[in-house]
mmCIF file of C-alpha atoms in Angstrom:
data_model
loop_
_atom_site.group_PDB
_atom_site.id
_atom_site.type_symbol
_atom_site.label_atom_id
_atom_site.label_comp_id
_atom_site.label_asym_id
_atom_site.label_seq_id
_atom_site.Cartn_x
_atom_site.Cartn_y
_atom_site.Cartn_z
ATOM 1 C CA MET A 1 95.753 87.907 108.669
ATOM 2 C CA GLY A 2 98.059 88.480 111.603
ATOM 3 C CA PHE A 3 101.281 90.384 111.288
ATOM 4 C CA THR A 4 104.925 89.554 111.010
ATOM 5 C CA CYS A 5 107.613 91.165 113.264
ATOM 6 C CA GLY A 6 111.242 90.803 112.613
ATOM 7 C CA ILE A 7 113.289 90.783 115.792
ATOM 8 C CA ILE A 8 116.464 92.741 115.150
ATOM 9 C CA GLY A 9 119.343 94.313 117.115
ATOM 10 C CA LEU A 10 123.056 93.932 117.716
ATOM 11 C CA PRO A 11 124.412 90.433 118.390
ATOM 12 C CA ASN A 12 124.006 89.107 121.940
ATOM 13 C CA VAL A 13 121.379 91.596 123.238
ATOM 14 C CA GLY A 14 118.813 88.882 124.061
ATOM 15 C CA LYS A 15 116.924 88.495 120.772
ATOM 16 C CA SER A 16 116.877 84.658 120.729
ATOM 17 C CA THR A 17 116.186 84.432 124.479
ATOM 18 C CA LEU A 18 113.162 86.658 124.028
ATOM 19 C CA PHE A 19 112.077 84.860 120.893
ATOM 20 C CA ASN A 20 112.157 81.520 122.657
ATOM 21 C CA ALA A 21 110.229 82.835 125.602
ATOM 22 C CA MET A 22 107.579 84.282 123.358
ATOM 23 C CA THR A 23 107.190 81.481 120.940
ATOM 24 C CA GLY A 24 108.498 78.341 122.644
ATOM 25 C CA ALA A 25 110.328 77.597 119.456
ATOM 26 C CA GLY A 26 113.566 76.496 121.091
ATOM 27 C CA ALA A 27 115.875 78.513 118.918
ATOM 28 C CA HIS A 28 119.561 78.232 119.779
ATOM 29 C CA SER A 29 120.745 80.883 122.213
ATOM 30 C CA SER A 30 124.277 81.349 123.477
ATOM 31 C CA ASN A 31 126.635 83.910 124.984
ATOM 32 C CA TYR A 32 128.475 84.726 121.784
ATOM 33 C CA PRO A 33 127.732 86.752 118.635
ATOM 34 C CA PHE A 34 126.047 85.200 115.560
ATOM 35 C CA CYS A 35 124.710 82.081 117.198
ATOM 36 C CA THR A 36 121.662 82.762 114.951
ATOM 37 C CA ILE A 37 122.418 82.534 111.207
ATOM 38 C CA GLU A 38 119.224 81.453 109.460
ATOM 39 C CA PRO A 39 116.139 83.258 110.816
ATOM 40 C CA ASN A 40 113.969 81.370 113.274
ATOM 41 C CA VAL A 41 110.235 81.715 112.856
ATOM 42 C CA GLY A 42 107.568 81.281 115.579
ATOM 43 C CA VAL A 43 103.830 81.844 115.503
ATOM 44 C CA VAL A 44 102.048 83.064 118.649
ATOM 45 C CA SER A 45 98.340 83.198 119.358
ATOM 46 C CA VAL A 46 97.141 86.673 120.280
ATOM 47 C CA PRO A 47 95.461 86.584 123.743
ATOM 48 C CA ASP A 48 92.019 88.227 123.599
ATOM 49 C CA GLN A 49 89.489 87.932 126.447
ATOM 50 C CA ARG A 50 86.725 88.903 124.015
ATOM 51 C CA LEU A 51 87.441 85.745 121.981
ATOM 52 C CA ASP A 52 87.232 83.675 125.163
ATOM 53 C CA GLY A 53 83.881 85.324 126.091
ATOM 54 C CA LEU A 54 82.372 84.774 122.683
ATOM 55 C CA ALA A 55 83.410 81.141 122.806
ATOM 56 C CA ARG A 56 81.483 80.784 126.064
ATOM 57 C CA ILE A 57 78.364 82.192 124.385
ATOM 58 C CA TYR A 58 78.473 80.219 121.160
ATOM 59 C CA ARG A 59 80.192 77.022 122.416
ATOM 60 C CA PRO A 60 81.668 76.332 118.974
ATOM 61 C CA ALA A 61 83.515 73.229 117.835
ATOM 62 C CA ALA A 62 86.677 75.294 117.339
ATOM 63 C CA VAL A 63 88.073 78.624 118.645
ATOM 64 C CA VAL A 64 90.653 80.225 116.410
ATOM 65 C CA PRO A 65 92.646 83.161 117.622
ATOM 66 C CA THR A 66 94.480 85.587 115.335
ATOM 67 C CA THR A 67 98.283 85.219 115.344
ATOM 68 C CA VAL A 68 101.590 87.078 115.285
ATOM 69 C CA GLU A 69 104.606 85.690 113.494
ATOM 70 C CA PHE A 70 107.965 86.502 115.005
ATOM 71 C CA VAL A 71 111.147 86.140 112.944
ATOM 72 C CA ASP A 72 114.401 86.031 114.936
ATOM 73 C CA ILE A 73 116.927 87.674 112.602
ATOM 74 C CA ALA A 74 120.682 87.422 113.311
ATOM 75 C CA GLY A 75 122.425 90.424 114.837
ATOM 76 C CA LEU A 76 123.521 93.296 112.637
ATOM 77 C CA VAL A 77 126.998 94.830 112.992
ATOM 78 C CA ARG A 78 128.808 97.812 111.650
ATOM 79 C CA GLY A 79 129.331 97.417 107.881
ATOM 80 C CA ALA A 80 126.257 95.214 107.493
ATOM 81 C CA ASN A 81 125.130 97.332 104.508
ATOM 82 C CA LYS A 82 128.386 96.267 102.793
ATOM 83 C CA GLY A 83 127.956 92.619 103.733
ATOM 84 C CA GLU A 84 129.875 92.547 107.068
ATOM 85 C CA GLY A 85 128.623 89.727 109.312
ATOM 86 C CA LEU A 86 126.452 88.368 106.497
ATOM 87 C CA GLY A 87 124.744 91.733 106.609
ATOM 88 C CA ASN A 88 123.179 91.703 103.141
ATOM 89 C CA GLN A 89 121.541 88.382 103.847
ATOM 90 C CA PHE A 90 120.162 89.621 107.181
ATOM 91 C CA LEU A 91 118.961 92.911 105.712
ATOM 92 C CA GLY A 92 117.095 90.902 103.068
ATOM 93 C CA TYR A 93 115.173 89.111 105.784
ATOM 94 C CA ILE A 94 114.129 92.424 107.262
ATOM 95 C CA ARG A 95 112.479 93.475 103.972
ATOM 96 C CA ALA A 96 110.051 90.604 104.302
ATOM 97 C CA VAL A 97 108.510 91.612 107.664
ATOM 98 C CA ASP A 98 105.682 94.074 108.446
ATOM 99 C CA ALA A 99 107.460 95.743 111.395
ATOM 100 C CA MET A 100 110.815 95.647 113.193
ATOM 101 C CA VAL A 101 111.040 94.754 116.879
ATOM 102 C CA HIS A 102 114.398 96.255 117.792
ATOM 103 C CA VAL A 103 115.785 94.585 120.955
ATOM 104 C CA VAL A 104 118.162 96.919 122.894
ATOM 105 C CA ARG A 105 120.305 95.770 125.790
ATOM 106 C CA CYS A 106 119.598 97.894 128.892
ATOM 107 C CA PHE A 107 121.109 95.642 131.614
ATOM 108 C CA GLU A 108 124.592 95.216 132.988
ATOM 109 C CA ASP A 109 126.064 91.709 133.252
ATOM 110 C CA SER A 110 129.817 91.099 133.028
ATOM 111 C CA THR A 111 129.184 87.472 132.105
ATOM 112 C CA VAL A 112 127.297 88.429 128.902
ATOM 113 C CA VAL A 113 129.547 89.608 126.095
ATOM 114 C CA HIS A 114 128.750 92.934 124.385
ATOM 115 C CA VAL A 115 130.126 93.388 120.860
ATOM 116 C CA ASP A 116 131.233 96.987 121.690
ATOM 117 C CA GLY A 117 132.452 96.204 125.194
ATOM 118 C CA SER A 118 129.978 98.273 127.156
ATOM 119 C CA VAL A 119 126.232 98.861 127.481
ATOM 120 C CA ASP A 120 125.026 102.018 125.759
ATOM 121 C CA PRO A 121 121.553 101.542 124.274
ATOM 122 C CA VAL A 122 121.421 104.859 122.360
ATOM 123 C CA ARG A 123 124.796 104.060 120.713
ATOM 124 C CA ASP A 124 123.597 100.544 119.909
ATOM 125 C CA ILE A 125 120.422 101.801 118.293
ATOM 126 C CA GLY A 126 122.559 104.213 116.272
ATOM 127 C CA VAL A 127 124.707 101.393 114.922
ATOM 128 C CA VAL A 128 121.679 99.394 113.644
ATOM 129 C CA THR A 129 119.831 102.425 112.399
ATOM 130 C CA THR A 130 122.852 103.661 110.463
ATOM 131 C CA GLU A 131 123.179 100.328 108.675
ATOM 132 C CA LEU A 132 119.509 100.412 107.670
ATOM 133 C CA LEU A 133 119.805 104.020 106.503
ATOM 134 C CA LEU A 134 122.962 103.287 104.466
ATOM 135 C CA LYS A 135 121.253 100.357 102.724
ATOM 136 C CA ASP A 136 118.207 102.529 101.918
ATOM 137 C CA LEU A 137 120.415 105.285 100.665
ATOM 138 C CA GLU A 138 122.149 102.857 98.365
ATOM 139 C CA THR A 139 118.744 101.683 97.045
ATOM 140 C CA VAL A 140 117.570 105.213 96.420
ATOM 141 C CA GLU A 141 120.805 106.351 94.756
ATOM 142 C CA ARG A 142 120.635 103.332 92.429
ATOM 143 C CA ARG A 143 117.075 104.177 91.497
ATOM 144 C CA LEU A 144 117.895 107.816 91.074
ATOM 145 C CA GLU A 145 120.673 106.943 88.671
ATOM 146 C CA GLU A 146 118.265 104.829 86.552
ATOM 147 C CA SER A 147 115.541 107.600 86.700
ATOM 148 C CA GLN A 148 118.036 110.319 85.597
ATOM 149 C CA LYS A 149 118.904 108.317 82.469
ATOM 150 C CA ARG A 150 115.245 108.010 81.526
ATOM 151 C CA ALA A 151 114.597 111.656 82.317
ATOM 152 C CA LYS A 152 116.972 112.860 79.584
ATOM 153 C CA SER A 153 114.029 112.483 77.188
ATOM 154 C CA GLY A 154 112.550 115.635 78.884
ATOM 155 C CA ASP A 155 109.318 113.959 80.030
ATOM 156 C CA ARG A 156 107.871 116.012 82.910
ATOM 157 C CA LYS A 157 106.701 112.945 84.810
ATOM 158 C CA LEU A 158 110.196 111.413 84.681
ATOM 159 C CA ARG A 159 111.708 114.714 85.904
ATOM 160 C CA ASN A 160 109.209 114.651 88.760
ATOM 161 C CA GLU A 161 110.354 111.186 89.642
ATOM 162 C CA CYS A 162 113.995 112.289 89.681
ATOM 163 C CA GLU A 163 113.186 115.212 91.961
ATOM 164 C CA PHE A 164 111.373 112.818 94.309
ATOM 165 C CA TYR A 165 114.308 110.467 94.549
ATOM 166 C CA GLU A 166 116.700 113.409 95.047
ATOM 167 C CA ALA A 167 114.592 114.708 97.951
ATOM 168 C CA LEU A 168 114.386 111.274 99.485
ATOM 169 C CA ARG A 169 118.172 110.758 99.073
ATOM 170 C CA ASP A 170 118.837 114.020 100.875
ATOM 171 C CA HIS A 171 116.363 113.092 103.648
ATOM 172 C CA LEU A 172 118.088 109.721 104.234
ATOM 173 C CA GLY A 173 121.529 111.244 103.892
ATOM 174 C CA ALA A 174 120.648 113.583 106.780
ATOM 175 C CA GLY A 175 120.159 110.471 109.018
ATOM 176 C CA ARG A 176 116.388 110.515 108.991
ATOM 177 C CA ALA A 177 114.251 107.369 108.476
ATOM 178 C CA ALA A 178 112.063 106.971 105.396
ATOM 179 C CA ARG A 179 108.962 106.686 107.643
ATOM 180 C CA ALA A 180 109.510 110.342 108.623
ATOM 181 C CA PHE A 181 109.684 111.539 104.993
ATOM 182 C CA ASP A 182 106.906 113.992 104.014
ATOM 183 C CA LEU A 183 105.464 112.815 100.741
ATOM 184 C CA PRO A 184 105.038 115.467 97.973
ATOM 185 C CA PRO A 185 101.372 115.851 96.912
ATOM 186 C CA MET A 186 101.637 113.891 93.669
ATOM 187 C CA PRO A 187 99.497 110.777 92.938
ATOM 188 C CA GLU A 188 102.459 108.705 91.696
ATOM 189 C CA VAL A 189 104.605 109.215 94.802
ATOM 190 C CA ALA A 190 103.112 106.420 96.872
ATOM 191 C CA GLU A 191 103.819 103.976 94.087
ATOM 192 C CA TRP A 192 107.435 105.165 93.698
ATOM 193 C CA LEU A 193 107.968 104.863 97.471
ATOM 194 C CA GLU A 194 106.391 101.475 97.736
ATOM 195 C CA SER A 195 108.494 100.010 94.915
ATOM 196 C CA LEU A 196 111.737 100.846 96.866
ATOM 197 C CA HIS A 197 110.924 98.498 99.776
ATOM 198 C CA LEU A 198 112.899 100.683 102.146
ATOM 199 C CA LEU A 199 113.952 99.203 105.495
ATOM 200 C CA THR A 200 113.611 102.440 107.461
ATOM 201 C CA ARG A 201 110.041 102.919 106.203
ATOM 202 C CA LYS A 202 108.944 100.023 108.359
ATOM 203 C CA PRO A 203 107.426 100.780 111.769
ATOM 204 C CA VAL A 204 109.764 100.055 114.669
ATOM 205 C CA LEU A 205 109.067 98.927 118.241
ATOM 206 C CA TYR A 206 111.984 99.199 120.619
ATOM 207 C CA ILE A 207 112.174 96.521 123.319
ATOM 208 C CA CYS A 208 114.329 97.532 126.231
ATOM 209 C CA ASN A 209 115.745 94.226 127.518
ATOM 210 C CA VAL A 210 116.255 95.036 131.245
ATOM 211 C CA ASP A 211 117.365 93.022 134.308
ATOM 212 C CA GLU A 212 114.567 90.988 135.818
ATOM 213 C CA THR A 213 114.720 93.135 138.978
ATOM 214 C CA ASP A 214 114.089 96.351 137.055
ATOM 215 C CA ARG A 215 110.667 97.922 136.992
ATOM 216 C CA PRO A 216 109.002 98.628 133.576
ATOM 217 C CA GLY A 217 109.757 102.098 132.293
ATOM 218 C CA GLU A 218 112.391 102.903 134.948
ATOM 219 C CA GLY A 219 116.131 103.369 134.719
ATOM 220 C CA PRO A 220 118.351 105.860 132.768
ATOM 221 C CA SER A 221 118.822 103.464 129.895
ATOM 222 C CA VAL A 222 115.096 102.969 129.338
ATOM 223 C CA ARG A 223 114.467 106.684 129.679
ATOM 224 C CA ALA A 224 117.150 107.399 127.034
ATOM 225 C CA VAL A 225 115.595 104.921 124.611
ATOM 226 C CA SER A 226 112.137 106.407 125.177
ATOM 227 C CA GLU A 227 113.369 109.933 124.439
ATOM 228 C CA LEU A 228 115.020 108.735 121.269
ATOM 229 C CA ALA A 229 111.888 106.878 120.211
ATOM 230 C CA SER A 230 109.687 109.959 120.743
ATOM 231 C CA HIS A 231 111.661 111.707 117.991
ATOM 232 C CA GLU A 232 111.462 108.704 115.620
ATOM 233 C CA GLN A 233 107.713 107.940 115.586
ATOM 234 C CA ALA A 234 108.525 104.706 117.311
ATOM 235 C CA SER A 235 107.120 102.860 120.387
ATOM 236 C CA VAL A 236 108.919 101.362 123.391
ATOM 237 C CA VAL A 237 108.188 98.367 125.564
ATOM 238 C CA THR A 238 110.239 97.356 128.615
ATOM 239 C CA VAL A 239 110.759 93.605 128.860
ATOM 240 C CA SER A 240 113.086 91.301 130.814
ATOM 241 C CA ALA A 241 113.955 88.405 128.436
ATOM 242 C CA ALA A 242 115.234 86.439 131.406
ATOM 243 C CA LEU A 243 111.961 86.907 133.253
ATOM 244 C CA GLU A 244 109.894 86.056 130.160
ATOM 245 C CA ALA A 245 111.935 82.846 129.907
ATOM 246 C CA GLU A 246 110.966 81.955 133.484
ATOM 247 C CA ILE A 247 107.295 82.681 132.784
ATOM 248 C CA ALA A 248 107.413 80.528 129.619
ATOM 249 C CA GLU A 249 108.551 77.520 131.664
ATOM 250 C CA LEU A 250 105.483 77.745 134.005
ATOM 251 C CA PRO A 251 102.198 75.864 133.295
ATOM 252 C CA GLN A 252 99.704 78.180 131.679
ATOM 253 C CA GLU A 253 97.390 78.217 134.653
ATOM 254 C CA GLU A 254 100.131 79.477 136.976
ATOM 255 C CA ARG A 255 101.456 82.314 134.871
ATOM 256 C CA GLN A 256 98.955 84.975 135.903
ATOM 257 C CA ALA A 257 99.484 84.370 139.565
ATOM 258 C CA PHE A 258 103.216 84.558 139.106
ATOM 259 C CA LEU A 259 102.883 87.906 137.230
ATOM 260 C CA GLU A 260 100.651 89.263 139.973
ATOM 261 C CA SER A 261 103.185 88.288 142.619
ATOM 262 C CA LEU A 262 105.681 90.456 140.794
ATOM 263 C CA GLY A 263 103.186 93.370 140.527
ATOM 264 C CA LEU A 264 102.885 92.963 136.777
ATOM 265 C CA PRO A 265 99.372 93.031 135.189
ATOM 266 C CA GLU A 266 100.476 91.213 131.985
ATOM 267 C CA SER A 267 103.446 89.489 130.340
ATOM 268 C CA GLY A 268 105.961 91.171 128.130
ATOM 269 C CA LEU A 269 104.544 89.293 125.186
ATOM 270 C CA ASP A 270 101.102 90.814 125.746
ATOM 271 C CA ARG A 271 102.619 94.322 125.832
ATOM 272 C CA VAL A 272 104.623 93.629 122.643
ATOM 273 C CA ILE A 273 101.448 92.462 120.782
ATOM 274 C CA ARG A 274 99.362 95.389 121.984
ATOM 275 C CA GLU A 275 101.964 97.978 120.936
ATOM 276 C CA GLY A 276 102.532 96.098 117.710
ATOM 277 C CA TYR A 277 98.795 96.364 116.861
ATOM 278 C CA LYS A 278 98.877 100.101 117.598
ATOM 279 C CA LEU A 279 102.037 100.542 115.552
ATOM 280 C CA LEU A 280 100.644 98.819 112.489
ATOM 281 C CA ARG A 281 97.151 100.281 112.942
ATOM 282 C CA LEU A 282 95.503 96.830 113.126
ATOM 283 C CA VAL A 283 92.014 95.966 114.364
ATOM 284 C CA THR A 284 90.437 92.671 115.324
ATOM 285 C CA PHE A 285 86.980 91.571 114.239
ATOM 286 C CA PHE A 286 85.246 88.269 114.953
ATOM 287 C CA THR A 287 83.158 85.791 113.058
ATOM 288 C CA VAL A 288 81.002 83.452 115.154
ATOM 289 C CA GLY A 289 78.799 80.435 114.922
ATOM 290 C CA PRO A 290 78.366 76.898 116.232
ATOM 291 C CA LYS A 291 81.236 75.587 114.063
ATOM 292 C CA GLU A 292 83.837 78.206 114.886
ATOM 293 C CA VAL A 293 84.501 81.420 116.718
ATOM 294 C CA HIS A 294 87.349 83.087 114.890
ATOM 295 C CA ALA A 295 89.371 86.268 115.543
ATOM 296 C CA ARG A 296 90.638 88.033 112.429
ATOM 297 C CA THR A 297 93.025 90.983 112.006
ATOM 298 C CA VAL A 298 92.825 93.671 109.314
ATOM 299 C CA ARG A 299 94.225 97.175 108.921
ATOM 300 C CA ALA A 300 92.323 100.060 110.419
ATOM 301 C CA GLY A 301 90.119 101.602 107.765
ATOM 302 C CA THR A 302 89.325 98.310 106.028
ATOM 303 C CA LEU A 303 85.940 98.208 104.300
ATOM 304 C CA ALA A 304 83.436 95.398 104.974
ATOM 305 C CA PRO A 305 83.860 93.625 101.629
ATOM 306 C CA VAL A 306 87.645 93.428 102.096
ATOM 307 C CA ALA A 307 87.122 92.097 105.619
ATOM 308 C CA ALA A 308 84.796 89.495 104.150
ATOM 309 C CA GLY A 309 87.595 88.491 101.800
ATOM 310 C CA ALA A 310 89.785 87.716 104.813
ATOM 311 C CA VAL A 311 87.225 84.925 105.614
ATOM 312 C CA HIS A 312 86.908 83.689 102.015
ATOM 313 C CA SER A 313 87.493 85.250 98.599
ATOM 314 C CA ASP A 314 83.927 84.337 97.546
ATOM 315 C CA PHE A 315 82.607 86.500 100.438
ATOM 316 C CA GLU A 316 84.256 89.578 99.008
ATOM 317 C CA ARG A 317 83.471 88.843 95.385
ATOM 318 C CA GLY A 318 79.720 88.281 96.104
ATOM 319 C CA PHE A 319 79.384 90.664 99.076
ATOM 320 C CA ILE A 320 75.802 91.805 99.758
ATOM 321 C CA ARG A 321 75.843 93.119 103.335
ATOM 322 C CA ALA A 322 77.172 92.463 106.818
ATOM 323 C CA GLU A 323 75.299 91.971 109.997
ATOM 324 C CA VAL A 324 77.330 93.678 112.749
ATOM 325 C CA ALA A 325 77.242 93.642 116.517
ATOM 326 C CA ARG A 326 79.743 94.827 119.058
ATOM 327 C CA ALA A 327 81.607 92.187 121.027
ATOM 328 C CA GLU A 328 81.080 94.113 124.275
ATOM 329 C CA ASP A 329 77.284 94.124 123.718
ATOM 330 C CA LEU A 330 77.259 90.381 123.159
ATOM 331 C CA LEU A 331 79.384 89.791 126.264
ATOM 332 C CA ARG A 332 77.198 92.187 128.350
ATOM 333 C CA LEU A 333 73.860 90.807 127.205
ATOM 334 C CA GLY A 334 74.861 87.214 126.851
ATOM 335 C CA SER A 335 73.283 86.158 123.577
ATOM 336 C CA GLU A 336 72.751 87.203 119.944
ATOM 337 C CA THR A 337 68.988 87.223 120.560
ATOM 338 C CA ALA A 338 69.337 89.690 123.393
ATOM 339 C CA VAL A 339 71.526 91.947 121.224
ATOM 340 C CA ARG A 340 68.940 91.792 118.392
ATOM 341 C CA ASP A 341 66.042 92.515 120.734
ATOM 342 C CA ALA A 342 67.991 95.535 122.208
ATOM 343 C CA GLY A 343 68.268 96.935 118.673
ATOM 344 C CA LEU A 344 72.019 96.673 118.700
ATOM 345 C CA LEU A 345 72.422 94.412 115.656
ATOM 346 C CA ARG A 346 73.091 96.537 112.562
ATOM 347 C CA VAL A 347 73.029 95.853 108.833
ATOM 348 C CA GLU A 348 75.954 97.490 107.001
ATOM 349 C CA GLY A 349 76.824 97.855 103.329
ATOM 350 C CA ARG A 350 79.851 98.007 101.148
ATOM 351 C CA ASP A 351 81.049 101.371 102.548
ATOM 352 C CA TYR A 352 81.151 100.230 106.166
ATOM 353 C CA VAL A 353 84.555 100.603 107.903
ATOM 354 C CA VAL A 354 85.393 97.677 110.162
ATOM 355 C CA HIS A 355 86.034 98.640 113.798
ATOM 356 C CA ASP A 356 87.976 96.829 116.462
ATOM 357 C CA GLY A 357 85.655 94.468 118.364
ATOM 358 C CA ASP A 358 83.033 94.072 115.566
ATOM 359 C CA VAL A 359 81.316 90.727 115.394
ATOM 360 C CA MET A 360 80.360 90.187 111.755
ATOM 361 C CA GLN A 361 78.235 87.822 109.735
ATOM 362 C CA PHE A 362 78.555 88.263 105.975
ATOM 363 C CA ARG A 363 75.780 87.728 103.444
ATOM 364 C CA PHE A 364 76.956 87.077 99.893
ATOM 365 C CA ALA A 365 75.929 85.543 96.606
ATOM 366 C CA VAL A 366 78.289 84.095 93.936
#
């Protein structure tokens, strides 16, 4: 699996420009609000030097990277939770993604219209966050009302459920995201929370869209967003959508030299992917062989049989063991034989937790 990021934000902050630069999808981008109506979807291969190195060792017929899916969702406006600006439709798209990439305008340009007439990233974040909170609050209040009717029977579990929804309602009503809600120590709570599909429970990565002459992490607007994010359990990446668009137009072999000429070690896309992985607690493992070298993404904490199921369902069903090496050992020693001779190839069972950079071969019987 890869992961799916919904690109959200106010209209006209650079979402579609950034989406096009990252994915090459050619989504319509114009200097007016709501030029995006239906969500645009683009799939991006995750750059990984380990995958390239393993391909040089095994010389497979195919090299398959893991992927990130970006969904460019139309801009939200005040009143979206009540349907303003097709808000209900757009909020529905957000429910389907793993994480939100919230693009915030941090550049001044009199030729680019801002829906509120001025650039204020903290205010803009507040507008979008409020709409998400209000929609979540509506969801919880509706569920609480249903729960209260059932709880009239006096059943203790139903009363506990009501108390949970009441506490969550109060938390959201105070302007705090669901991802910051401390779960009560009851076994049913996780199931209750999961069934709500709350928007503010999703992890969020803020992208500060800056002028192409700005340096990453600098400027009062970026510092203000970073300070806000530190209180929200969120991450921040500084990107110039205009600069990413320039990079995207270059031949692949020229891009790194162009970045180095600007003093940048990597593209904005690479930073977004890296922070996205950290945000969602994802790890990459590899399966290798003469037919295919394949990068695969799973959640941190995934057990070996479940990882095997990411390759094929039969692998999980008939899992026996996994032979595991580290990608860095293979790249350092140059061959599987050398890794084996060095005693660095391990045999792991059903309880093994997959780590980032594992190279795995699964043994199974069905």
